[in-house]
C-alpha cells in the first residue's frame, strides 16, 4: 500500500471543518513534503510525529512521503492534526490496515514519547464530524468528556500512540468512553451580600430580566463590582443548544475547565483595562481566536474602571453589541464569532475617586468632564440603564434591619418576567426586551401615549436621542413584566427614563 487516507478536523472560528489527510509513499530520496496551507505548528508536526512513531515501537518509512491536507485552500492551524498524520503515514507504510483508518476521525497532539495530549476545539470538531456522517472519533483522554457531549458519535479515548497502534492492528481495542455524572457548578456570588444599594439592586434585576446593558457609576466601595459579579446568578441556566454553543467557544479559546466540560451557567468575563483590541473582541496574529466579548456570549462582559480602557478599544464594541456577532478578517481568512452578551460598565465619577463621593472630591470641573468623556457618546447611547450609586452609609451598612433578598428570590422574578416577555414576543424570533428593535416597539408593541408623555418631552428637549427613546420603552416593558402588567404605565416609563438620564444629568 502506497496511499492511505484518514480524517481530522480544522477550526474556522468556532466551527469545525473536515480535513482529509492523504499520505502517499514514493521511491526516491527519503523525506517528507507537507502540502495544504499548513501553518508553522502543523509543519513542525512532522518532526513530532516522526519521533513519536519511533518511540511507539514502529518504524518511520525511509521513502519519499507526501502528505496532503484537503481542502487545500483552507488554512490548517494548530497541533490537533498530529494523530491523524501518524495514522496516515503508518497506514501508507502497511504498519496498520488502511481500512481501519479510512473512515476514522483522529484528533490530538503527540508528544515526542508518543503520549497523546489534549487540544482545543474538540467539541466543535466532533460536531463537524457528526454532520459529515462520521460515527467514530479518536480523541485524547483529556478531551473525552467534552467529545462525549455530542450524541450519535462513538468516542474512543486514547492516551498514547502505542494504544492507537494496538487498536488499529486488532491487538487491544480502545473502549468507548462512558462519561460519568456531571458535577454541579459551584454556586456563584449571592445578591444577598449587597447591602444598602436599593437602586443598584433594582437596576441589576431589570438588566437580568430584559437583557439590557448596564452602566454603574459611583465612588469606590459603592458596590459596583459586587453588583456586576452577581448579575450572572440572576440569569436562567443555559438550555442545551445554548450550553453547547457557549462550550464550543470556550473550547476553542482554551478556557474550558477539565472538570466541567459543559458550560451550563451564563459566563462572566472581566478583562483588565490593559486588554488590547484583540484580547477584548478577538483576533491574533496566527489562529483567530475569540476575545473576552465572545467568551461572554449568553453571559456578562464586565468592564471595571471602564474609562481606563483605551477609547478606541471600547468603541469596537459598538457594532458587535448591536449585531450579536463579530467578524474578524485577516490576510489568511476570516472568522465569525457569536457575542450576544450583556455589557456592564463601571466607572468612578472622577479621577480622584474619593470613597466619600462628591463632598470630598478634589477634581476640577474640567478634570471631571475630561475623565467622563473617555466613554464616547455613541457607546453610552447603546447602554439601556445608567445608574449612579451613592456611597454606602453607616446606617445602611451596620444598622440595616431588613436582610436583602438573595439571588434565588430575585432570579425567580427574573424568570417569570422573561417568560412573560417570551410569550409576548412569540413568532418574532426574539425572546428578550433588550433585543426588540425600535420599529417593532412603535408598530407591534406600542406603549400608550398617556404613559410615554414624559419620555416624549425628553425627546423634544433633546435630552434623549431617538435610539435612547426606544431604549426607554424597552426598559419600561421589562419593568411591566416584572410587575406583572400587560402594558407599561406612566410609572414604569418614568422609572425607565430616570435610569436612562442619571448619567446625563450628572
Coordinates of C-alpha atoms in Angstrom, one line a residue:
X1 CA 0.0 0.0 0.0
X2 CA 1.5 3.4 -1.0
X3 CA -1.6 5.6 -0.5
X4 CA -3.7 5.9 2.6
X5 CA -6.5 8.3 3.8
X6 CA -7.8 9.3 7.1
X7 CA -9.6 12.3 8.6
X8 CA -9.1 15.1 11.1
X9 CA -10.9 18.5 11.7
X10 CA -9.7 22.0 11.4
X11 CA -11.3 25.1 13.0
X12 CA -12.8 28.1 11.3
X13 CA -13.9 30.4 14.1
X14 CA -15.9 28.3 16.5
X15 CA -17.0 25.8 13.8
X16 CA -15.2 22.7 12.7
X17 CA -14.3 21.8 9.0
X18 CA -13.4 18.3 7.9
X19 CA -9.9 17.8 6.7
X20 CA -8.9 14.8 4.7
X21 CA -5.4 13.6 5.3
X22 CA -3.8 11.8 2.3
X23 CA -0.4 10.1 2.6
X24 CA 1.5 8.9 -0.5
X25 CA 4.7 6.8 -0.5
X26 CA 7.0 7.0 -3.5
X27 CA 10.5 5.8 -4.3
X28 CA 13.3 8.4 -4.1
X29 CA 15.3 10.4 -1.6
X30 CA 13.7 9.9 1.9
X31 CA 11.9 13.0 3.1
X32 CA 8.5 14.5 3.9
X33 CA 6.5 17.0 1.9
X34 CA 3.5 18.6 3.7
X35 CA 1.0 20.5 1.5
X36 CA -2.4 22.1 2.1
X37 CA -1.6 25.5 3.6
X38 CA -0.2 24.3 6.9
X39 CA 0.9 26.9 9.5
X40 CA 4.2 26.7 11.4
X41 CA 2.7 24.4 14.1
X42 CA 1.4 22.0 11.5
X43 CA 4.7 22.0 9.6
X44 CA 6.6 21.2 12.8
X45 CA 4.2 18.3 13.5
X46 CA 6.2 16.2 11.0
X47 CA 9.2 16.2 13.5
X48 CA 6.9 15.5 16.4
X49 CA 5.2 12.6 14.6
X50 CA 8.4 11.1 13.4
X51 CA 9.8 11.0 17.0
X52 CA 6.5 9.7 18.4
X53 CA 6.3 6.9 15.8
X54 CA 9.9 5.8 16.7
X55 CA 9.3 5.9 20.4
X56 CA 6.0 3.9 20.0
X57 CA 8.0 1.0 18.6
X58 CA 7.1 1.5 14.9
X59 CA 9.4 2.4 12.0
X60 CA 9.3 5.6 10.0
X61 CA 9.3 4.7 6.3
X62 CA 12.6 5.5 4.5
X63 CA 10.8 6.7 1.4
X64 CA 9.6 10.0 0.0
X65 CA 6.4 10.8 1.9
X66 CA 3.9 13.3 0.6
X67 CA 1.1 14.4 3.0
X68 CA -1.8 16.4 1.6
X69 CA -4.4 18.2 3.7
X70 CA -7.6 18.8 1.9
X71 CA -9.3 21.1 1.2
X72 CA -6.0 22.6 0.1
X73 CA -7.4 26.2 0.1
X74 CA -8.3 26.2 3.8
X75 CA -5.5 27.2 6.2
X76 CA -4.6 24.5 8.7
X77 CA -3.7 25.6 12.1
X78 CA -2.8 24.0 15.5
X79 CA -1.4 20.8 16.7
X80 CA -4.6 18.7 16.5
X81 CA -3.6 17.0 13.3
X82 CA -0.7 15.1 14.8
X83 CA -2.6 11.9 15.5
X84 CA -4.1 11.8 12.0
X85 CA -0.8 12.4 10.4
X86 CA 0.8 9.5 12.3
X87 CA -2.0 7.1 11.5
X88 CA -2.0 8.0 7.8
X89 CA 1.8 7.5 7.5
X90 CA 1.7 4.1 9.3
X91 CA -1.3 3.0 7.1
X92 CA 0.5 4.0 3.9
X93 CA 3.6 2.1 5.1
X94 CA 1.4 -1.0 5.8
X95 CA 2.2 -0.9 9.5
X96 CA -1.6 -0.7 10.2
X97 CA -4.5 -1.7 7.9
X98 CA -5.5 1.2 5.7
X99 CA -9.2 0.2 6.0
X100 CA -9.1 0.8 9.8
X101 CA -8.2 4.5 9.4
X102 CA -10.2 5.3 6.2
X103 CA -13.3 6.5 8.0
X104 CA -11.8 7.3 11.4
X105 CA -11.6 10.9 12.6
X106 CA -8.5 11.5 14.7
X107 CA -7.8 14.5 17.0
X108 CA -4.8 15.0 19.3
X109 CA -1.3 16.4 19.7
X110 CA 1.6 13.9 20.0
X111 CA 4.4 14.2 22.5
X112 CA 7.9 13.0 21.4
X113 CA 7.4 9.9 23.6
X114 CA 4.1 9.1 21.9
X115 CA 1.7 10.4 24.5
X116 CA -1.5 12.0 23.2
X117 CA -2.2 15.4 24.6
X118 CA -5.4 17.3 24.8
X119 CA -6.1 20.0 22.2
X120 CA -8.5 22.9 21.9
X121 CA -11.8 22.9 20.0
X122 CA -12.7 19.2 20.3
X123 CA -16.4 19.9 20.8
X124 CA -16.9 21.8 17.5
X125 CA -14.6 19.3 15.8
X126 CA -16.8 16.3 16.9
X127 CA -19.9 18.2 15.9
X128 CA -18.4 18.7 12.4
X129 CA -17.6 15.0 12.2
X130 CA -21.1 14.1 13.0
X131 CA -22.5 16.5 10.4
X132 CA -20.2 14.9 7.8
X133 CA -21.5 11.4 8.7
X134 CA -18.6 10.1 10.7
X135 CA -19.5 8.0 13.7
X136 CA -16.1 7.1 15.2
X137 CA -13.8 9.7 16.6
X138 CA -10.5 9.1 18.4
X139 CA -9.7 11.9 20.9
X140 CA -7.2 12.4 23.8
X141 CA -8.2 11.1 27.1
X142 CA -8.3 14.6 28.5
X143 CA -10.9 15.6 25.9
X144 CA -13.1 12.5 26.2
X145 CA -15.8 14.1 28.4
X146 CA -16.0 17.1 26.1
X147 CA -16.3 14.9 23.0
X148 CA -19.0 12.8 24.6
X149 CA -21.3 15.8 24.8
X150 CA -22.1 15.0 21.1
X151 CA -24.8 12.4 20.7
X152 CA -24.6 9.8 18.0
X153 CA -20.8 9.6 17.9
X154 CA -18.6 6.7 19.3
X155 CA -15.8 8.4 21.3
X156 CA -12.6 6.4 21.6
X157 CA -10.2 8.0 24.1
X158 CA -6.5 7.3 23.6
X159 CA -3.6 8.0 25.9
X160 CA -0.7 7.1 23.7
X161 CA 0.3 6.3 20.1
X162 CA 1.1 2.8 21.3
X163 CA -2.6 2.3 22.4
X164 CA -3.8 3.5 19.0
X165 CA -1.5 1.1 17.1
X166 CA -2.7 -1.8 19.3
X167 CA -6.3 -0.8 18.4
X168 CA -5.7 -0.4 14.7
X169 CA -3.9 -3.8 14.5
X170 CA -6.6 -5.5 16.5
X171 CA -4.5 -6.5 19.5
X172 CA -6.2 -4.4 22.1
X173 CA -9.3 -2.4 21.2
X174 CA -9.9 1.0 22.5
X175 CA -13.0 1.1 24.8
X176 CA -15.8 3.7 24.0
X177 CA -15.9 6.4 26.5
X178 CA -18.7 6.4 29.1
X179 CA -19.0 9.8 30.7
X180 CA -19.6 9.9 34.5
X181 CA -22.1 12.1 36.2
X182 CA -21.6 15.8 35.5
X183 CA -20.7 17.8 38.7
X184 CA -22.9 20.7 39.6
X185 CA -21.1 24.0 39.1
X186 CA -20.1 25.8 42.3
X187 CA -22.5 28.4 43.5
X188 CA -21.7 32.0 42.4
X189 CA -21.8 35.2 44.5
X190 CA -25.1 35.9 46.1
X191 CA -27.0 39.2 45.7
X192 CA -27.9 39.0 49.4
X193 CA -24.3 40.1 50.1
X194 CA -25.0 43.6 48.7
X195 CA -26.3 45.9 51.4
X196 CA -27.6 49.4 51.1
X197 CA -27.9 49.8 47.4
X198 CA -31.6 49.5 46.6
X199 CA -31.2 51.4 43.3
X200 CA -28.3 49.3 42.2
X201 CA -30.1 46.0 43.1
X202 CA -33.1 47.2 41.2
X203 CA -31.0 48.0 38.1
X204 CA -29.3 44.6 38.1
X205 CA -32.7 42.9 38.4
X206 CA -34.1 44.9 35.5
X207 CA -31.0 44.2 33.4
X208 CA -31.3 40.5 34.0
X209 CA -35.0 40.4 33.2
X210 CA -34.7 42.2 29.9
X211 CA -31.1 41.5 28.8
X212 CA -30.2 45.2 29.0
X213 CA -26.8 46.7 29.0
X214 CA -25.9 48.5 32.3
X215 CA -23.6 51.3 33.3
X216 CA -22.8 51.7 37.1
X217 CA -21.1 54.9 38.3
X218 CA -20.1 55.6 41.9
X219 CA -17.3 56.1 44.3
X220 CA -15.0 53.2 45.4
X221 CA -16.8 50.8 47.8
X222 CA -20.3 51.7 46.5
X223 CA -20.8 48.1 45.3
X224 CA -20.3 48.4 41.5
X225 CA -18.2 45.3 41.2
X226 CA -20.3 43.3 43.6
X227 CA -23.4 44.0 41.7
X228 CA -21.9 43.1 38.3
X229 CA -20.5 39.8 39.6
X230 CA -23.9 38.8 40.9
X231 CA -25.7 39.5 37.6
X232 CA -25.0 36.1 36.1
X233 CA -26.6 34.4 39.1
X234 CA -29.9 36.1 38.2
X235 CA -29.9 34.8 34.7
X236 CA -31.6 31.4 33.9
X237 CA -29.3 28.4 33.3
X238 CA -28.4 27.8 29.6
X239 CA -30.6 25.3 27.7
X240 CA -28.8 22.5 25.8
X241 CA -28.3 24.3 22.5
X242 CA -27.0 27.4 24.2
X243 CA -24.8 25.4 26.5
X244 CA -23.2 23.6 23.6
X245 CA -22.7 26.9 21.8
X246 CA -21.0 28.5 24.7
X247 CA -19.0 25.4 25.5
X248 CA -17.7 25.3 21.9
X249 CA -16.5 28.9 22.2
X250 CA -14.6 28.2 25.4
X251 CA -13.2 25.0 23.9
X252 CA -11.7 27.0 21.0
X253 CA -10.4 29.6 23.4
X254 CA -8.8 27.0 25.6
X255 CA -10.7 28.2 28.7
X256 CA -12.9 25.1 29.2
X257 CA -12.3 23.6 32.7
X258 CA -11.4 20.0 32.6
X259 CA -13.6 19.1 35.5
X260 CA -16.7 20.8 33.9
X261 CA -16.8 20.0 30.2
X262 CA -20.2 21.6 29.7
X263 CA -20.9 25.2 30.5
X264 CA -24.4 25.3 31.9
X265 CA -24.4 28.7 33.5
X266 CA -24.1 32.1 31.8
X267 CA -20.4 33.0 31.6
X268 CA -18.8 36.1 33.3
X269 CA -15.8 37.8 31.7
X270 CA -14.0 40.7 33.4
X271 CA -10.9 41.7 31.4
X272 CA -8.3 44.1 32.8
X273 CA -8.4 47.6 31.5
X274 CA -5.0 47.0 29.9
X275 CA -6.6 44.5 27.5
X276 CA -5.9 45.0 23.8
X277 CA -8.4 45.2 21.0
X278 CA -7.7 41.6 20.0
X279 CA -8.0 40.4 23.6
X280 CA -11.4 42.1 24.0
X281 CA -13.0 41.4 20.7
X282 CA -10.9 38.6 19.2
X283 CA -8.1 38.1 16.7
X284 CA -4.5 37.1 17.0
X285 CA -1.5 37.0 14.6
X286 CA -1.9 33.3 13.9
X287 CA -5.1 31.4 14.5
X288 CA -8.1 33.8 15.0
X289 CA -9.4 33.2 18.5
X290 CA -12.4 34.6 20.4
X291 CA -11.9 37.5 22.7
X292 CA -13.5 38.3 26.0
X293 CA -16.6 39.6 24.3
X294 CA -17.1 36.3 22.5
X295 CA -16.3 34.2 25.6
X296 CA -19.1 36.2 27.4
X297 CA -21.7 35.1 24.8
X298 CA -25.0 34.5 26.5
X299 CA -23.5 35.9 29.7
X300 CA -22.0 39.1 31.1
X301 CA -19.0 41.1 29.9
X302 CA -17.9 43.4 32.8
X303 CA -15.5 46.2 32.2
X304 CA -14.4 47.6 35.6
X305 CA -12.8 51.0 35.6
X306 CA -14.1 51.4 32.1
X307 CA -12.7 55.0 31.5
X308 CA -9.2 53.5 31.9
X309 CA -9.7 51.3 28.7
X310 CA -8.4 52.9 25.5
X311 CA -11.3 54.7 23.9
X312 CA -10.7 53.1 20.5
X313 CA -10.9 49.6 22.2
X314 CA -14.2 50.4 23.8
X315 CA -15.7 51.8 20.6
X316 CA -15.0 48.5 18.8
X317 CA -17.8 47.1 21.0
X318 CA -20.5 49.2 19.4
X319 CA -21.2 47.2 16.3
X320 CA -20.9 43.7 17.9
X321 CA -23.3 44.7 20.6
X322 CA -25.9 45.7 18.0
X323 CA -25.4 42.7 15.8
X324 CA -24.7 40.0 18.3
X325 CA -21.7 38.7 16.3
X326 CA -18.3 39.9 15.2
X327 CA -16.4 39.0 12.1
X328 CA -12.6 39.3 12.3
X329 CA -10.7 39.3 9.0
X330 CA -7.1 38.6 8.4
X331 CA -5.0 38.1 5.3
X332 CA -5.3 34.3 5.7
X333 CA -9.1 34.4 6.1
X334 CA -11.9 35.5 8.4
X335 CA -13.9 34.1 11.3
X336 CA -17.2 35.0 12.7
X337 CA -17.9 34.6 16.5
X338 CA -21.3 35.0 18.3
X339 CA -21.2 37.6 21.0
X340 CA -24.7 38.3 22.3
X341 CA -23.6 39.3 25.8
X342 CA -24.8 41.8 28.3
X343 CA -22.3 44.6 28.8
X344 CA -21.8 46.1 32.2
X345 CA -19.6 49.2 32.6
X346 CA -18.4 50.5 35.9
X347 CA -16.7 53.8 36.5
X348 CA -15.7 56.2 39.2
X349 CA -17.2 59.7 38.9
X350 CA -13.8 61.4 38.7
X351 CA -10.0 60.7 38.7
X352 CA -9.5 61.2 42.4
X353 CA -12.2 58.5 43.2
X354 CA -12.8 59.5 46.8
X355 CA -14.8 57.0 48.7
X356 CA -16.8 59.8 50.3
X357 CA -18.2 60.9 47.0
X358 CA -18.6 64.4 45.6
X359 CA -18.3 66.0 49.0
X360 CA -14.6 65.1 49.3
X361 CA -13.7 65.4 45.6
X362 CA -10.6 67.4 44.8
X363 CA -11.0 67.4 41.0
X364 CA -11.9 70.4 39.0
X365 CA -14.9 70.5 36.8
X366 CA -12.7 70.3 33.7
X367 CA -11.0 67.2 35.0
X368 CA -14.3 65.5 35.8
X369 CA -15.6 66.3 32.3
X370 CA -12.5 65.1 30.6
X371 CA -12.5 61.8 32.7
X372 CA -16.1 61.1 31.9
X373 CA -15.6 61.9 28.2
X374 CA -13.3 58.9 27.9
X375 CA -16.5 56.9 27.3
X376 CA -17.8 58.0 23.9
X377 CA -21.4 59.2 23.4
X378 CA -22.2 56.6 20.8
X379 CA -21.2 53.8 23.1
X380 CA -23.1 55.2 26.1
X381 CA -26.1 55.7 23.8
X382 CA -26.3 51.9 23.4
X383 CA -26.5 51.4 27.2
X384 CA -30.1 51.0 28.4
X385 CA -29.6 51.5 32.1
X386 CA -27.3 54.2 33.6
X387 CA -27.3 54.2 37.4
X388 CA -25.4 56.4 39.9
X389 CA -24.6 54.6 43.1
X390 CA -24.2 56.7 46.2
X391 CA -21.7 55.9 48.9
X392 CA -23.0 53.3 51.4
X393 CA -23.9 55.0 54.6
X394 CA -23.0 53.7 58.1
X395 CA -26.7 53.2 58.9
X396 CA -27.3 51.1 55.8
X397 CA -24.2 49.0 56.4
X398 CA -24.3 48.5 60.2
X399 CA -27.8 49.3 61.3
X400 CA -29.8 47.7 58.5
X401 CA -32.7 45.7 59.8
X402 CA -34.2 44.0 56.7
X403 CA -32.0 41.4 55.1
X404 CA -31.5 41.9 51.4
X405 CA -33.2 39.4 49.1
X406 CA -30.9 36.6 48.0
X407 CA -30.2 35.8 44.4
X408 CA -32.6 32.8 44.3
X409 CA -35.6 35.1 45.1
X410 CA -34.7 37.7 42.6
X411 CA -33.9 35.1 39.9
X412 CA -37.4 33.6 40.3
X413 CA -38.9 37.1 39.5
X414 CA -36.5 37.4 36.6
X415 CA -37.5 34.0 35.2
X416 CA -41.2 35.0 35.4
X417 CA -40.5 38.3 33.6
X418 CA -38.5 36.6 30.9
X419 CA -41.3 34.1 30.4
X420 CA -43.9 36.9 30.0
X421 CA -41.7 38.6 27.5
X422 CA -41.1 35.4 25.5
X423 CA -44.8 34.8 25.3
X424 CA -45.4 38.3 24.1
X425 CA -42.6 38.2 21.5
X426 CA -43.5 34.7 20.3
X427 CA -43.3 34.4 16.5
X428 CA -40.9 37.4 16.1
X429 CA -37.7 35.5 16.5
X430 CA -36.9 37.5 19.7
X431 CA -37.0 36.4 23.3
X432 CA -35.8 39.4 25.3
X433 CA -37.0 43.0 25.5
X434 CA -33.4 44.2 25.1
X435 CA -33.4 42.7 21.6
X436 CA -36.5 44.4 20.3
X437 CA -35.8 47.0 17.6
X438 CA -37.4 50.4 17.8
X439 CA -39.6 49.8 14.7
X440 CA -41.4 46.9 16.3
X441 CA -41.8 48.9 19.5
X442 CA -43.6 51.5 17.6
X443 CA -45.6 49.1 15.4
X444 CA -46.5 46.0 17.3
X445 CA -45.9 46.6 21.0
X446 CA -47.0 50.2 21.4
X447 CA -46.8 52.0 24.8
X448 CA -49.8 54.2 25.3
X449 CA -49.2 57.9 24.6
X450 CA -50.6 58.7 28.0
X451 CA -47.8 56.7 29.6
X452 CA -44.9 57.8 27.4
X453 CA -45.5 61.6 27.5
X454 CA -42.6 62.2 29.9
X455 CA -40.2 60.4 27.6
X456 CA -41.7 62.3 24.6
X457 CA -41.0 65.6 26.3
X458 CA -37.4 64.5 27.0
X459 CA -37.0 63.7 23.3
X460 CA -38.4 67.1 22.3
X461 CA -35.9 68.9 24.6
X462 CA -33.0 66.9 23.1
X463 CA -32.2 65.2 26.3
X464 CA -33.0 61.8 24.6
X465 CA -31.9 60.6 21.2
X466 CA -34.3 58.6 19.1
X467 CA -32.3 55.5 20.0
X468 CA -32.5 56.5 23.6
X469 CA -36.3 56.9 23.4
X470 CA -36.6 53.4 22.1
X471 CA -34.4 52.0 24.8
X472 CA -36.5 53.7 27.5
X473 CA -39.5 51.9 26.1
X474 CA -37.6 48.6 26.1
X475 CA -36.8 49.0 29.8
X476 CA -40.4 50.1 30.5
X477 CA -41.6 46.8 29.0
X478 CA -39.2 44.9 31.2
X479 CA -40.4 46.7 34.3
X480 CA -44.0 46.0 33.4
X481 CA -43.1 42.3 33.0
X482 CA -41.5 42.3 36.5
X483 CA -44.7 44.0 37.9
X484 CA -47.0 41.5 36.1
X485 CA -48.6 44.2 34.0
X486 CA -49.9 43.7 30.4
X487 CA -48.7 47.1 29.2
X488 CA -46.3 49.7 30.7
X489 CA -47.8 52.6 32.6
X490 CA -46.6 56.0 33.3
X491 CA -44.8 54.8 36.5
X492 CA -42.8 52.2 34.5
X493 CA -41.8 54.8 31.8
X494 CA -40.8 57.3 34.4
X495 CA -38.6 54.8 36.2
X496 CA -37.0 53.7 33.0
X497 CA -36.4 57.3 32.0
X498 CA -34.8 58.0 35.3
X499 CA -32.4 55.1 34.9
X500 CA -31.6 56.4 31.4
X501 CA -30.9 60.0 32.3
X502 CA -29.0 59.7 35.6
X503 CA -25.6 59.9 33.9
X504 CA -26.8 62.6 31.5
X505 CA -27.9 64.7 34.5
X506 CA -24.5 64.1 36.2

